[in-house]
Amino acid sequence: MDAFDLKVLVRTLLMPPALPWLLLLVGLVLVAWRAPAPGRSSVPHAPQGITRRRTQGLTLLSLGLLLSYLCSIGPVADLLAARLEQGLSRWEPVAAEHSPQAIVILGGGSVRDGANVPDRERLKHGTLQRVVEGARVARVSGLPVLVSGGVPQGLRQPEA
């Protein structure tokens, strides 16, 4: 295992949902840890250590459950996404040698809009979002737009 593989493994373990699940797993192990049989313990204060271990396990369980819940609700996802998209929300020109020459919108599918009307087709939701965002960027930047996409199976009109 090289450094890149190790980096990918550590990043995977620290990102949701792996981190909350790891906390839950370690917490369960600590809570379920059994004391050694009577007379076999070399530590005179074993029950106190068990109580501390169980408390730590319950704390990790609670923290894991809380993080799992927070990672699964919409407002937290929106907050995290907003922080990531903050730099992408406004179009800023770059240096001339690296400036974009066009906006390319990739197709993502279209569907038949009515069972009784075979000529009525529309873009899927994801494709429509790409088209709207591409139009917004084109309006701001003044760049030409290229829309790509083939003819989905069973439909007549190409996505582009």
CSV table of N, CA and C in Angstrom, one decimal:
chain,number,residue,atom,x,y,z
A,1,MET,N,0.9,-1.2,0.0
A,1,MET,CA,0.0,0.0,0.0
A,1,MET,C,0.9,1.2,0.0
A,2,ASP,N,0.7,2.1,-1.0
A,2,ASP,CA,1.5,3.3,-1.1
A,2,ASP,C,0.9,4.4,-0.4
A,3,ALA,N,1.5,5.6,-0.4
A,3,ALA,CA,1.0,6.8,0.3
A,3,ALA,C,-0.4,7.2,-0.2
A,4,PHE,N,-0.6,7.1,-1.5
A,4,PHE,CA,-1.8,7.6,-2.1
A,4,PHE,C,-3.0,6.7,-1.6
A,5,ASP,N,-2.8,5.4,-1.6
A,5,ASP,CA,-3.8,4.4,-1.1
A,5,ASP,C,-4.1,4.7,0.3
A,6,LEU,N,-3.1,5.0,1.1
A,6,LEU,CA,-3.3,5.2,2.5
A,6,LEU,C,-4.1,6.5,2.7
A,7,LYS,N,-3.8,7.5,1.9
A,7,LYS,CA,-4.5,8.8,2.0
A,7,LYS,C,-6.0,8.6,1.6
A,8,VAL,N,-6.3,7.8,0.6
A,8,VAL,CA,-7.6,7.5,0.2
A,8,VAL,C,-8.4,6.8,1.3
A,9,LEU,N,-7.7,5.8,1.9
A,9,LEU,CA,-8.3,5.0,3.0
A,9,LEU,C,-8.7,5.9,4.2
A,10,VAL,N,-7.7,6.7,4.6
A,10,VAL,CA,-8.0,7.6,5.7
A,10,VAL,C,-9.1,8.6,5.4
A,11,ARG,N,-9.1,9.2,4.2
A,11,ARG,CA,-10.1,10.1,3.9
A,11,ARG,C,-11.5,9.5,3.9
A,12,THR,N,-11.5,8.2,3.4
A,12,THR,CA,-12.8,7.5,3.3
A,12,THR,C,-13.3,7.2,4.8
A,13,LEU,N,-12.4,6.9,5.7
A,13,LEU,CA,-12.8,6.6,7.0
A,13,LEU,C,-13.2,7.8,7.8
A,14,LEU,N,-12.7,9.0,7.4
A,14,LEU,CA,-13.0,10.2,8.2
A,14,LEU,C,-14.2,11.0,7.6
A,15,MET,N,-14.7,10.6,6.5
A,15,MET,CA,-15.8,11.3,5.9
A,15,MET,C,-17.1,10.6,6.2
A,16,PRO,N,-18.3,11.3,6.2
A,16,PRO,CA,-19.5,10.7,6.4
A,16,PRO,C,-19.8,9.8,5.2
A,17,PRO,N,-20.5,8.7,5.4
A,17,PRO,CA,-21.1,8.1,6.6
A,17,PRO,C,-20.1,7.2,7.4
A,18,ALA,N,-18.8,7.1,7.0
A,18,ALA,CA,-17.9,6.1,7.7
A,18,ALA,C,-17.6,6.6,9.1
A,19,LEU,N,-17.3,7.8,9.3
A,19,LEU,CA,-16.9,8.3,10.6
A,19,LEU,C,-18.0,8.0,11.7
A,20,PRO,N,-19.3,8.4,11.5
A,20,PRO,CA,-20.3,8.1,12.5
A,20,PRO,C,-20.4,6.6,12.7
A,21,TRP,N,-20.3,5.8,11.6
A,21,TRP,CA,-20.4,4.3,11.8
A,21,TRP,C,-19.2,3.8,12.6
A,22,LEU,N,-18.0,4.3,12.4
A,22,LEU,CA,-16.9,3.9,13.2
A,22,LEU,C,-17.1,4.2,14.6
A,23,LEU,N,-17.6,5.4,14.9
A,23,LEU,CA,-17.8,5.8,16.3
A,23,LEU,C,-18.9,4.9,16.9
A,24,LEU,N,-19.9,4.5,16.2
A,24,LEU,CA,-20.9,3.6,16.7
A,24,LEU,C,-20.3,2.2,17.0
A,25,LEU,N,-19.4,1.8,16.1
A,25,LEU,CA,-18.8,0.5,16.3
A,25,LEU,C,-17.9,0.4,17.5
A,26,VAL,N,-17.0,1.4,17.6
A,26,VAL,CA,-16.1,1.5,18.8
A,26,VAL,C,-16.9,1.6,20.1
A,27,GLY,N,-18.0,2.5,20.0
A,27,GLY,CA,-18.9,2.6,21.2
A,27,GLY,C,-19.5,1.3,21.6
A,28,LEU,N,-20.0,0.5,20.6
A,28,LEU,CA,-20.6,-0.8,20.9
A,28,LEU,C,-19.6,-1.8,21.5
A,29,VAL,N,-18.4,-1.7,21.0
A,29,VAL,CA,-17.3,-2.6,21.5
A,29,VAL,C,-17.0,-2.3,23.0
A,30,LEU,N,-16.9,-1.0,23.3
A,30,LEU,CA,-16.6,-0.5,24.6
A,30,LEU,C,-17.8,-0.9,25.6
A,31,VAL,N,-19.0,-0.7,25.1
A,31,VAL,CA,-20.2,-1.0,26.0
A,31,VAL,C,-20.3,-2.5,26.2
A,32,ALA,N,-20.0,-3.3,25.2
A,32,ALA,CA,-20.2,-4.7,25.3
A,32,ALA,C,-19.0,-5.4,26.0
A,33,TRP,N,-17.9,-4.7,26.2
A,33,TRP,CA,-16.7,-5.3,26.8
A,33,TRP,C,-17.0,-6.0,28.1
A,34,ARG,N,-16.7,-7.2,28.3
A,34,ARG,CA,-17.0,-7.9,29.5
A,34,ARG,C,-15.8,-7.9,30.5
A,35,ALA,N,-16.1,-7.9,31.8
A,35,ALA,CA,-15.1,-8.0,32.8
A,35,ALA,C,-14.5,-9.4,32.8
A,36,PRO,N,-13.2,-9.5,33.2
A,36,PRO,CA,-12.7,-10.8,33.3
A,36,PRO,C,-13.3,-11.6,34.5
A,37,ALA,N,-13.3,-12.9,34.4
A,37,ALA,CA,-13.9,-13.7,35.4
A,37,ALA,C,-13.3,-13.4,36.8
A,38,PRO,N,-14.1,-13.5,37.9
A,38,PRO,CA,-13.6,-13.2,39.2
A,38,PRO,C,-12.3,-14.0,39.6
A,39,GLY,N,-11.4,-13.4,40.1
A,39,GLY,CA,-10.1,-14.0,40.5
A,39,GLY,C,-9.1,-14.0,39.4
A,40,ARG,N,-9.5,-13.6,38.2
A,40,ARG,CA,-8.5,-13.6,37.1
A,40,ARG,C,-8.0,-12.3,36.8
A,41,SER,N,-8.5,-11.3,37.4
A,41,SER,CA,-8.1,-9.9,37.2
A,41,SER,C,-6.9,-9.5,37.9
A,42,SER,N,-5.9,-9.0,37.2
A,42,SER,CA,-4.7,-8.6,37.9
A,42,SER,C,-4.8,-7.1,38.3
A,43,VAL,N,-5.8,-6.4,37.9
A,43,VAL,CA,-6.0,-5.0,38.3
A,43,VAL,C,-7.0,-5.0,39.5
A,44,PRO,N,-6.6,-4.4,40.6
A,44,PRO,CA,-7.4,-4.4,41.8
A,44,PRO,C,-8.7,-3.6,41.6
A,45,HIS,N,-8.7,-2.6,40.8
A,45,HIS,CA,-9.9,-1.8,40.6
A,45,HIS,C,-10.6,-2.0,39.3
A,46,ALA,N,-10.7,-3.2,38.9
A,46,ALA,CA,-11.3,-3.5,37.5
A,46,ALA,C,-12.7,-3.0,37.4
A,47,PRO,N,-13.6,-3.1,38.4
A,47,PRO,CA,-15.0,-2.5,38.1
A,47,PRO,C,-15.0,-1.1,37.8
A,48,GLN,N,-14.1,-0.3,38.4
A,48,GLN,CA,-14.1,1.2,38.1
A,48,GLN,C,-13.7,1.4,36.6
A,49,GLY,N,-12.7,0.6,36.1
A,49,GLY,CA,-12.3,0.7,34.8
A,49,GLY,C,-13.4,0.3,33.8
A,50,ILE,N,-14.1,-0.7,34.2
A,50,ILE,CA,-15.3,-1.2,33.4
A,50,ILE,C,-16.3,-0.1,33.3
A,51,THR,N,-16.6,0.6,34.4
A,51,THR,CA,-17.6,1.7,34.4
A,51,THR,C,-17.1,2.8,33.5
A,52,ARG,N,-15.8,3.2,33.6
A,52,ARG,CA,-15.3,4.2,32.8
A,52,ARG,C,-15.4,3.8,31.3
A,53,ARG,N,-15.0,2.6,31.0
A,53,ARG,CA,-15.0,2.1,29.6
A,53,ARG,C,-16.5,2.2,29.1
A,54,ARG,N,-17.4,1.7,29.9
A,54,ARG,CA,-18.8,1.7,29.4
A,54,ARG,C,-19.3,3.2,29.2
A,55,THR,N,-18.9,4.1,30.1
A,55,THR,CA,-19.3,5.5,29.9
A,55,THR,C,-18.7,6.1,28.6
A,56,GLN,N,-17.5,5.7,28.3
A,56,GLN,CA,-16.9,6.2,27.1
A,56,GLN,C,-17.6,5.6,25.9
A,57,GLY,N,-17.9,4.3,26.0
A,57,GLY,CA,-18.7,3.7,24.9
A,57,GLY,C,-20.0,4.3,24.7
A,58,LEU,N,-20.7,4.6,25.7
A,58,LEU,CA,-22.0,5.3,25.6
A,58,LEU,C,-21.9,6.7,25.0
A,59,THR,N,-20.8,7.3,25.4
A,59,THR,CA,-20.5,8.7,24.8
A,59,THR,C,-20.3,8.6,23.3
A,60,LEU,N,-19.5,7.6,22.9
A,60,LEU,CA,-19.2,7.4,21.5
A,60,LEU,C,-20.4,7.0,20.7
A,61,LEU,N,-21.2,6.1,21.3
A,61,LEU,CA,-22.5,5.7,20.7
A,61,LEU,C,-23.4,6.9,20.4
A,62,SER,N,-23.5,7.7,21.5
A,62,SER,CA,-24.4,8.9,21.3
A,62,SER,C,-23.8,9.9,20.3
A,63,LEU,N,-22.5,10.1,20.3
A,63,LEU,CA,-21.9,11.0,19.3
A,63,LEU,C,-22.1,10.4,17.9
A,64,GLY,N,-21.9,9.1,17.7
A,64,GLY,CA,-22.1,8.5,16.4
A,64,GLY,C,-23.5,8.6,15.9
A,65,LEU,N,-24.5,8.4,16.8
A,65,LEU,CA,-25.9,8.5,16.4
A,65,LEU,C,-26.2,10.0,16.1
A,66,LEU,N,-25.7,10.9,16.8
A,66,LEU,CA,-26.0,12.3,16.5
A,66,LEU,C,-25.4,12.7,15.2
A,67,LEU,N,-24.1,12.3,14.9
A,67,LEU,CA,-23.5,12.6,13.6
A,67,LEU,C,-24.2,12.0,12.5
A,68,SER,N,-24.7,10.7,12.7
A,68,SER,CA,-25.4,10.0,11.6
A,68,SER,C,-26.7,10.8,11.3
A,69,TYR,N,-27.4,11.2,12.4
A,69,TYR,CA,-28.6,12.0,12.1
A,69,TYR,C,-28.3,13.3,11.4
A,70,LEU,N,-27.3,14.0,11.9
A,70,LEU,CA,-27.0,15.3,11.3
A,70,LEU,C,-26.6,15.2,9.9
A,71,CYS,N,-25.9,14.2,9.5
A,71,CYS,CA,-25.5,14.0,8.1
A,71,CYS,C,-26.6,13.6,7.2
A,72,SER,N,-27.7,13.2,7.8
A,72,SER,CA,-28.8,12.7,7.0
A,72,SER,C,-30.0,13.7,6.8
A,73,ILE,N,-29.9,14.8,7.5
A,73,ILE,CA,-31.0,15.8,7.3
A,73,ILE,C,-30.7,16.8,6.3
A,74,GLY,N,-31.7,17.3,5.7
A,74,GLY,CA,-31.6,18.3,4.6
A,74,GLY,C,-30.9,19.6,4.9
A,75,PRO,N,-31.2,20.3,6.0
A,75,PRO,CA,-30.6,21.6,6.3
A,75,PRO,C,-29.1,21.5,6.5
A,76,VAL,N,-28.6,20.4,7.1
A,76,VAL,CA,-27.1,20.2,7.2
A,76,VAL,C,-26.5,20.0,5.8
A,77,ALA,N,-27.1,19.2,5.0
A,77,ALA,CA,-26.6,18.9,3.7
A,77,ALA,C,-26.6,20.2,2.9
A,78,ASP,N,-27.6,21.0,3.0
A,78,ASP,CA,-27.7,22.3,2.3
A,78,ASP,C,-26.6,23.2,2.7
A,79,LEU,N,-26.4,23.3,4.1
A,79,LEU,CA,-25.3,24.1,4.6
A,79,LEU,C,-23.9,23.7,4.1
A,80,LEU,N,-23.7,22.4,4.1
A,80,LEU,CA,-22.4,21.9,3.6
A,80,LEU,C,-22.2,22.1,2.1
A,81,ALA,N,-23.3,21.9,1.4
A,81,ALA,CA,-23.2,22.1,-0.1
A,81,ALA,C,-23.0,23.6,-0.4
A,82,ALA,N,-23.7,24.5,0.4
A,82,ALA,CA,-23.5,25.9,0.2
A,82,ALA,C,-22.1,26.4,0.4
A,83,ARG,N,-21.4,25.8,1.4
A,83,ARG,CA,-20.0,26.1,1.7
A,83,ARG,C,-19.1,25.7,0.5
A,84,LEU,N,-19.4,24.5,-0.1
A,84,LEU,CA,-18.6,24.0,-1.2
A,84,LEU,C,-18.9,24.8,-2.5
A,85,GLU,N,-20.1,25.2,-2.7
A,85,GLU,CA,-20.5,25.9,-3.9
A,85,GLU,C,-20.3,27.4,-3.8
A,86,GLN,N,-19.8,27.9,-2.7
A,86,GLN,CA,-19.7,29.3,-2.5
A,86,GLN,C,-18.8,30.0,-3.5
A,87,GLY,N,-17.7,29.3,-3.8
A,87,GLY,CA,-16.7,29.8,-4.8
A,87,GLY,C,-17.2,29.7,-6.2
A,88,LEU,N,-18.2,28.8,-6.5
A,88,LEU,CA,-18.7,28.5,-7.8
A,88,LEU,C,-19.9,29.3,-8.2
A,89,SER,N,-20.4,30.1,-7.2
A,89,SER,CA,-21.7,30.8,-7.5
A,89,SER,C,-21.6,32.0,-8.4
A,90,ARG,N,-20.4,32.6,-8.5
A,90,ARG,CA,-20.3,33.7,-9.4
A,90,ARG,C,-19.2,33.4,-10.4
A,91,TRP,N,-19.4,33.8,-11.6
A,91,TRP,CA,-18.5,33.5,-12.7
A,91,TRP,C,-17.4,34.6,-12.7
A,92,GLU,N,-16.2,34.2,-12.6
A,92,GLU,CA,-15.1,35.1,-12.6
A,92,GLU,C,-14.1,34.8,-13.8
A,93,PRO,N,-13.8,35.8,-14.6
A,93,PRO,CA,-12.9,35.5,-15.7
A,93,PRO,C,-11.5,35.0,-15.2
A,94,VAL,N,-10.9,34.2,-16.0
A,94,VAL,CA,-9.5,33.7,-15.6
A,94,VAL,C,-8.5,34.3,-16.6
A,95,ALA,N,-7.3,34.0,-16.5
A,95,ALA,CA,-6.2,34.5,-17.3
A,95,ALA,C,-6.6,34.2,-18.8
A,96,ALA,N,-6.1,35.0,-19.7
A,96,ALA,CA,-6.5,34.9,-21.1
A,96,ALA,C,-6.0,33.6,-21.7
A,97,GLU,N,-4.8,33.1,-21.3
A,97,GLU,CA,-4.4,31.8,-21.9
A,97,GLU,C,-5.2,30.6,-21.5
A,98,HIS,N,-5.9,30.7,-20.4
A,98,HIS,CA,-6.8,29.6,-19.9
A,98,HIS,C,-8.2,30.0,-19.9
A,99,SER,N,-8.6,31.0,-20.6
A,99,SER,CA,-10.0,31.4,-20.6
A,99,SER,C,-10.9,30.4,-21.4
A,100,PRO,N,-12.1,30.2,-20.9
A,100,PRO,CA,-13.0,29.3,-21.6
A,100,PRO,C,-13.5,29.9,-22.9
A,101,GLN,N,-13.7,29.0,-23.8
A,101,GLN,CA,-14.1,29.4,-25.1
A,101,GLN,C,-15.6,29.1,-25.4
A,102,ALA,N,-16.2,28.2,-24.6
A,102,ALA,CA,-17.6,27.8,-24.8
A,102,ALA,C,-18.1,27.1,-23.5
A,103,ILE,N,-19.4,27.1,-23.4
A,103,ILE,CA,-20.0,26.3,-22.3
A,103,ILE,C,-20.6,25.1,-22.9
A,104,VAL,N,-20.2,23.9,-22.4
A,104,VAL,CA,-20.7,22.6,-22.9
A,104,VAL,C,-21.7,22.1,-21.8
A,105,ILE,N,-22.9,21.7,-22.3
A,105,ILE,CA,-23.9,21.2,-21.4
A,105,ILE,C,-24.1,19.7,-21.9
A,106,LEU,N,-23.8,18.8,-21.0
A,106,LEU,CA,-23.9,17.4,-21.3
A,106,LEU,C,-25.4,16.9,-21.1
A,107,GLY,N,-25.9,16.1,-22.0
A,107,GLY,CA,-27.2,15.6,-21.9
A,107,GLY,C,-27.3,14.5,-20.8
A,108,GLY,N,-28.4,14.4,-20.2
A,108,GLY,CA,-28.6,13.4,-19.1
A,108,GLY,C,-29.8,12.6,-19.3
A,109,GLY,N,-30.5,12.7,-20.5
A,109,GLY,CA,-31.7,11.9,-20.7
A,109,GLY,C,-32.9,12.7,-20.9
A,110,SER,N,-33.9,12.1,-21.6
A,110,SER,CA,-35.2,12.7,-21.8
A,110,SER,C,-36.2,11.6,-21.7
A,111,VAL,N,-37.4,12.0,-21.4
A,111,VAL,CA,-38.5,11.0,-21.2
A,111,VAL,C,-39.7,11.4,-22.0
A,112,ARG,N,-40.6,10.4,-22.3
A,112,ARG,CA,-41.9,10.7,-23.0
A,112,ARG,C,-42.8,11.3,-21.9
A,113,ASP,N,-43.4,12.4,-22.3
A,113,ASP,CA,-44.2,13.1,-21.4
A,113,ASP,C,-45.7,12.6,-21.2
A,114,GLY,N,-46.1,12.0,-22.2
A,114,GLY,CA,-47.5,11.5,-22.2
A,114,GLY,C,-47.6,10.1,-22.9
A,115,ALA,N,-48.4,9.2,-22.3
A,115,ALA,CA,-48.5,7.9,-22.9
A,115,ALA,C,-49.3,8.0,-24.2
A,116,ASN,N,-50.3,8.9,-24.3
A,116,ASN,CA,-51.2,9.0,-25.5
A,116,ASN,C,-50.6,9.9,-26.5
A,117,VAL,N,-49.6,10.6,-26.2
A,117,VAL,CA,-49.0,11.6,-27.2
A,117,VAL,C,-47.6,11.2,-27.4
A,118,PRO,N,-47.3,10.4,-28.5
A,118,PRO,CA,-45.9,9.9,-28.7
A,118,PRO,C,-44.9,11.0,-29.1
A,119,ASP,N,-45.3,12.1,-29.6
A,119,ASP,CA,-44.4,13.1,-30.0
A,119,ASP,C,-44.0,14.1,-28.9
A,120,ARG,N,-44.6,13.9,-27.7
A,120,ARG,CA,-44.3,14.8,-26.6
A,120,ARG,C,-43.3,14.3,-25.7
A,121,GLU,N,-42.1,14.9,-25.7
A,121,GLU,CA,-40.9,14.4,-24.9
A,121,GLU,C,-40.4,15.6,-24.2
A,122,ARG,N,-39.8,15.3,-23.1
A,122,ARG,CA,-39.2,16.4,-22.3
A,122,ARG,C,-37.9,15.9,-21.6
A,123,LEU,N,-37.0,16.9,-21.2
A,123,LEU,CA,-35.8,16.6,-20.6
A,123,LEU,C,-36.0,16.0,-19.2
A,124,LYS,N,-35.1,15.1,-18.7
A,124,LYS,CA,-35.2,14.7,-17.3
A,124,LYS,C,-34.8,15.8,-16.4
A,125,HIS,N,-35.1,15.7,-15.1
A,125,HIS,CA,-34.9,16.8,-14.2
A,125,HIS,C,-33.4,17.2,-14.1
A,126,GLY,N,-32.5,16.3,-14.1
A,126,GLY,CA,-31.1,16.6,-14.0
A,126,GLY,C,-30.6,17.3,-15.2
A,127,THR,N,-31.0,16.9,-16.4
A,127,THR,CA,-30.6,17.6,-17.6
A,127,THR,C,-31.2,19.0,-17.7
A,128,LEU,N,-32.4,19.1,-17.3
A,128,LEU,CA,-33.0,20.5,-17.2
A,128,LEU,C,-32.3,21.4,-16.3
A,129,GLN,N,-31.8,20.9,-15.2
A,129,GLN,CA,-31.1,21.7,-14.3
A,129,GLN,C,-29.7,22.2,-14.9
A,130,ARG,N,-29.1,21.3,-15.6
A,130,ARG,CA,-27.8,21.6,-16.3
A,130,ARG,C,-28.1,22.7,-17.4
A,131,VAL,N,-29.2,22.5,-18.1
A,131,VAL,CA,-29.5,23.5,-19.2
A,131,VAL,C,-29.7,24.9,-18.6
A,132,VAL,N,-30.5,24.9,-17.5
A,132,VAL,CA,-30.8,26.2,-16.8
A,132,VAL,C,-29.5,26.9,-16.3
A,133,GLU,N,-28.6,26.1,-15.6
A,133,GLU,CA,-27.4,26.6,-15.1
A,133,GLU,C,-26.5,27.0,-16.3
A,134,GLY,N,-26.4,26.3,-17.3
A,134,GLY,CA,-25.6,26.6,-18.5
A,134,GLY,C,-26.1,27.9,-19.1
A,135,ALA,N,-27.4,28.1,-19.2
A,135,ALA,CA,-27.9,29.4,-19.7
A,135,ALA,C,-27.6,30.5,-18.8
A,136,ARG,N,-27.6,30.3,-17.5
A,136,ARG,CA,-27.2,31.4,-16.6
A,136,ARG,C,-25.8,31.8,-16.8
A,137,VAL,N,-24.9,30.8,-16.9
A,137,VAL,CA,-23.5,31.1,-17.0
A,137,VAL,C,-23.2,31.8,-18.4
A,138,ALA,N,-24.0,31.3,-19.4
A,138,ALA,CA,-23.8,31.9,-20.8
A,138,ALA,C,-24.2,33.4,-20.8
A,139,ARG,N,-25.3,33.7,-20.1
A,139,ARG,CA,-25.8,35.1,-20.0
A,139,ARG,C,-24.8,36.0,-19.3
A,140,VAL,N,-24.2,35.4,-18.2
A,140,VAL,CA,-23.2,36.2,-17.5
A,140,VAL,C,-21.9,36.4,-18.3
A,141,SER,N,-21.4,35.3,-18.9
A,141,SER,CA,-20.1,35.3,-19.5
A,141,SER,C,-20.1,35.7,-21.0
A,142,GLY,N,-21.3,35.6,-21.7
A,142,GLY,CA,-21.3,35.9,-23.1
A,142,GLY,C,-20.7,34.8,-24.0
A,143,LEU,N,-20.4,33.7,-23.4
A,143,LEU,CA,-19.8,32.6,-24.2
A,143,LEU,C,-20.9,31.8,-25.0
A,144,PRO,N,-20.5,31.2,-26.1
A,144,PRO,CA,-21.5,30.3,-26.8
A,144,PRO,C,-21.7,29.1,-26.1
A,145,VAL,N,-22.9,28.4,-26.4
A,145,VAL,CA,-23.3,27.2,-25.7
A,145,VAL,C,-23.3,26.0,-26.6
A,146,LEU,N,-22.8,24.9,-26.2
A,146,LEU,CA,-22.8,23.7,-27.0
A,146,LEU,C,-23.6,22.7,-26.1
A,147,VAL,N,-24.7,22.2,-26.6
A,147,VAL,CA,-25.5,21.2,-25.9
A,147,VAL,C,-25.3,19.8,-26.6
A,148,SER,N,-24.8,18.8,-25.8
A,148,SER,CA,-24.6,17.5,-26.4
A,148,SER,C,-25.6,16.5,-25.9
A,149,GLY,N,-25.8,15.5,-26.6
A,149,GLY,CA,-26.7,14.4,-26.2
A,149,GLY,C,-27.2,13.7,-27.4
A,150,GLY,N,-27.4,12.4,-27.3
A,150,GLY,CA,-28.0,11.6,-28.4
A,150,GLY,C,-29.5,11.4,-28.3
A,151,VAL,N,-30.0,10.5,-29.1
A,151,VAL,CA,-31.4,10.2,-29.1
A,151,VAL,C,-31.6,9.0,-28.1
A,152,PRO,N,-32.3,9.2,-27.0
A,152,PRO,CA,-32.5,8.1,-26.0
A,152,PRO,C,-33.4,7.0,-26.7
A,153,GLN,N,-33.1,5.8,-26.3
A,153,GLN,CA,-33.8,4.6,-26.9
A,153,GLN,C,-35.3,4.7,-26.7
A,154,GLY,N,-36.0,4.6,-27.8
A,154,GLY,CA,-37.5,4.6,-27.8
A,154,GLY,C,-38.0,6.0,-28.0
A,155,LEU,N,-37.2,7.0,-28.1
A,155,LEU,CA,-37.7,8.4,-28.3
A,155,LEU,C,-37.2,8.9,-29.7
A,156,ARG,N,-37.8,10.0,-30.1
A,156,ARG,CA,-37.6,10.5,-31.4
A,156,ARG,C,-36.6,11.7,-31.5
A,157,GLN,N,-36.7,12.5,-30.5
A,157,GLN,CA,-35.9,13.8,-30.5
A,157,GLN,C,-34.6,13.6,-29.7
A,158,PRO,N,-33.5,14.2,-30.2
A,158,PRO,CA,-32.3,14.2,-29.5
A,158,PRO,C,-32.3,15.1,-28.3
A,159,GLU,N,-31.6,14.9,-27.3
A,159,GLU,CA,-31.6,15.7,-26.1
A,159,GLU,C,-31.0,17.1,-26.5
A,160,ALA,N,-30.1,17.2,-27.3
A,160,ALA,CA,-29.5,18.5,-27.7
A,160,ALA,C,-30.5,19.3,-28.5
